[in-house]
């Protein structure tokens, strides 16, 4: 079992993956990808695909289910998969989560390598070993924590990143800035998301991955310090689930960005998080992410969604990770309904609703 992933920053994906695989000499190479990544990303692996067996599954979160996992296992079984096979997971978070799970359970575990193609998966999903799939109507209900042997971050995918994908991933980067230090946070808040400079973004990604990796190394199974990574996600997940019932689903990172505004407000009210930082982060998010429309009438439904968050330890209290300062997390906090409603008021005032 891999305890710590090797992270590689690649400028030439095909040659860097070839070099890595030469050192591994897998009996068979499988590449898991989805329809979209098969079209746009797989060609970057060039001649490597000649000797690999390609497992192509449907796109999107709706395909993140047991049926697709069964499809992957069946493909491995019927195409000569052995304990010495290697699986490359090429795609966004859905692919790295499902591929990691299928590889971790096939013949009690084969080696897998993540090649994230979205910013969100580069700085979050592909790092840290959380794998799994949705089940019984619940997101990531079944899964295991098992680290990929390697994660390859390719600059080639950043050059063609659509704006929504850039923003969605960048929200997790803002979170990493908030849980680390002011110098990095200021670099993040000075980055121009309207005209992104790929070199600057690569430096930011490196630091973001380093922050997450160090936390995961200390606490891979989320008993303590890994909960820091949940900042912004309690209110963020509620907004995301709420949006699924409306006409347009909110991308995960946008929901986290709005969740950060509300949860930094709770941090300021309850733990004296600095007001200037609350305001500068909120202004940055408003400038680039705009607003997601909610009204006071939606608060009870959002609160109910928060009560069902799987991080809660009681049926009547909502659990949060908050901050008393940049880089100073306060774990296992609870906030009452009134405080949460005030934080939603602050969110609405900030984004101009
Ligand atoms: N996405 C948060 C974590 O990996 O723990």
XYZ file of C-alpha atoms in Angstrom, residues 103-247:
145
model
C -7.991 -0.262 -8.672
C -7.876 -0.415 -4.854
C -10.354 -3.303 -4.766
C -9.423 -5.309 -7.894
C -7.449 -8.382 -6.735
C -7.191 -6.631 -3.355
C -5.470 -3.647 -4.880
C -3.369 -2.777 -7.925
C -1.159 0.233 -8.439
C -2.865 3.335 -9.807
C -1.618 6.666 -11.094
C -3.771 9.788 -11.306
C -3.479 12.215 -14.198
C -5.981 14.956 -13.294
C -7.193 17.038 -16.219
C -9.167 19.734 -14.370
C -7.850 22.304 -11.901
C -10.249 21.008 -9.227
C -8.895 17.493 -9.492
C -5.258 18.708 -9.638
C -5.445 20.588 -6.350
C -8.026 18.432 -4.577
C -9.670 15.226 -5.822
C -6.602 13.491 -7.285
C -4.519 14.172 -4.149
C -5.061 12.536 -0.789
C -6.388 9.077 -1.625
C -10.142 9.577 -1.204
C -11.758 7.181 -3.692
C -15.318 5.963 -4.179
C -18.682 6.410 -5.821
C -22.231 7.641 -5.119
C -24.690 5.126 -3.698
C -28.275 5.096 -2.465
C -28.708 8.763 -3.456
C -25.716 9.861 -1.366
C -22.494 11.331 -2.720
C -19.327 9.274 -2.164
C -21.211 6.956 0.170
C -19.012 3.940 -0.633
C -15.250 4.258 -0.858
C -11.826 3.665 0.601
C -8.868 5.860 1.364
C -5.899 4.605 -0.611
C -3.128 6.789 -2.017
C -2.250 6.743 -5.734
C 1.391 5.746 -6.233
C 1.899 8.841 -8.416
C 0.024 11.956 -9.431
C 1.091 13.711 -12.634
C 0.205 17.380 -12.975
C 0.420 18.445 -16.584
C 0.675 22.085 -17.618
C -0.774 21.044 -20.979
C -4.311 20.821 -19.555
C -4.094 24.298 -17.994
C -3.673 26.060 -21.334
C -7.114 25.008 -22.540
C -9.019 25.147 -19.259
C -12.539 26.612 -19.675
C -13.290 29.598 -17.389
C -15.858 27.728 -15.250
C -13.350 24.913 -14.640
C -10.645 27.423 -13.736
C -12.898 29.168 -11.223
C -14.233 25.929 -9.785
C -10.728 24.641 -9.016
C -9.501 28.024 -7.831
C -11.992 28.033 -4.944
C -10.125 25.090 -3.382
C -6.896 27.060 -3.881
C -8.389 30.043 -1.997
C -9.281 27.590 0.788
C -5.690 26.311 0.840
C -4.481 29.918 1.139
C -6.797 30.558 4.068
C -5.668 27.468 5.965
C -1.943 28.122 5.372
C -0.420 31.622 5.558
C -0.936 35.271 4.579
C 1.904 35.387 2.044
C 0.386 32.597 -0.034
C -3.134 33.946 0.470
C -2.042 37.368 -0.853
C -0.463 35.747 -3.933
C -3.767 33.961 -4.561
C -5.843 37.114 -4.126
C -3.573 39.062 -6.487
C -3.934 36.500 -9.286
C -5.944 37.793 -12.227
C -8.489 35.095 -13.000
C -9.818 37.093 -15.954
C -6.410 36.835 -17.731
C -4.751 33.810 -16.137
C -1.015 33.472 -16.578
C -0.240 29.744 -16.857
C 3.259 30.030 -15.336
C 1.892 31.922 -12.305
C -0.945 29.415 -11.992
C 1.513 26.503 -12.015
C 3.425 28.024 -9.083
C 0.163 28.515 -7.201
C -0.889 24.905 -7.932
C 2.446 23.538 -6.677
C 2.041 25.295 -3.345
C -1.613 24.295 -3.065
C -0.779 20.622 -3.615
C 2.044 20.862 -1.100
C -0.334 22.282 1.536
C -2.912 19.547 0.978
C -0.313 16.746 0.795
C 1.271 17.753 4.110
C -2.129 17.731 5.834
C -3.025 14.327 4.335
C 0.329 12.870 5.429
C -0.370 13.893 9.018
C -3.931 12.562 9.043
C -4.840 10.381 6.020
C -8.110 9.111 7.502
C -9.529 12.490 8.592
C -9.576 11.928 12.344
C -8.225 15.396 13.068
C -6.217 17.927 11.093
C -7.525 16.757 7.670
C -10.872 18.249 8.726
C -9.223 21.629 8.073
C -9.815 20.893 4.377
C -13.565 21.064 5.032
C -13.470 24.863 5.431
C -16.244 26.386 3.299
C -17.742 22.990 2.566
C -20.611 22.782 5.098
C -22.465 25.770 3.659
C -20.927 25.063 0.236
C -22.381 21.539 0.086
C -25.795 22.826 1.192
C -25.786 25.400 -1.636
C -24.646 22.734 -4.105
C -27.394 20.280 -3.077
C -29.968 23.106 -3.051
C -28.979 24.079 -6.608
C -29.469 20.494 -7.833
C -33.202 20.899 -7.229
C -33.284 24.154 -9.205
C -32.950 24.757 -12.932
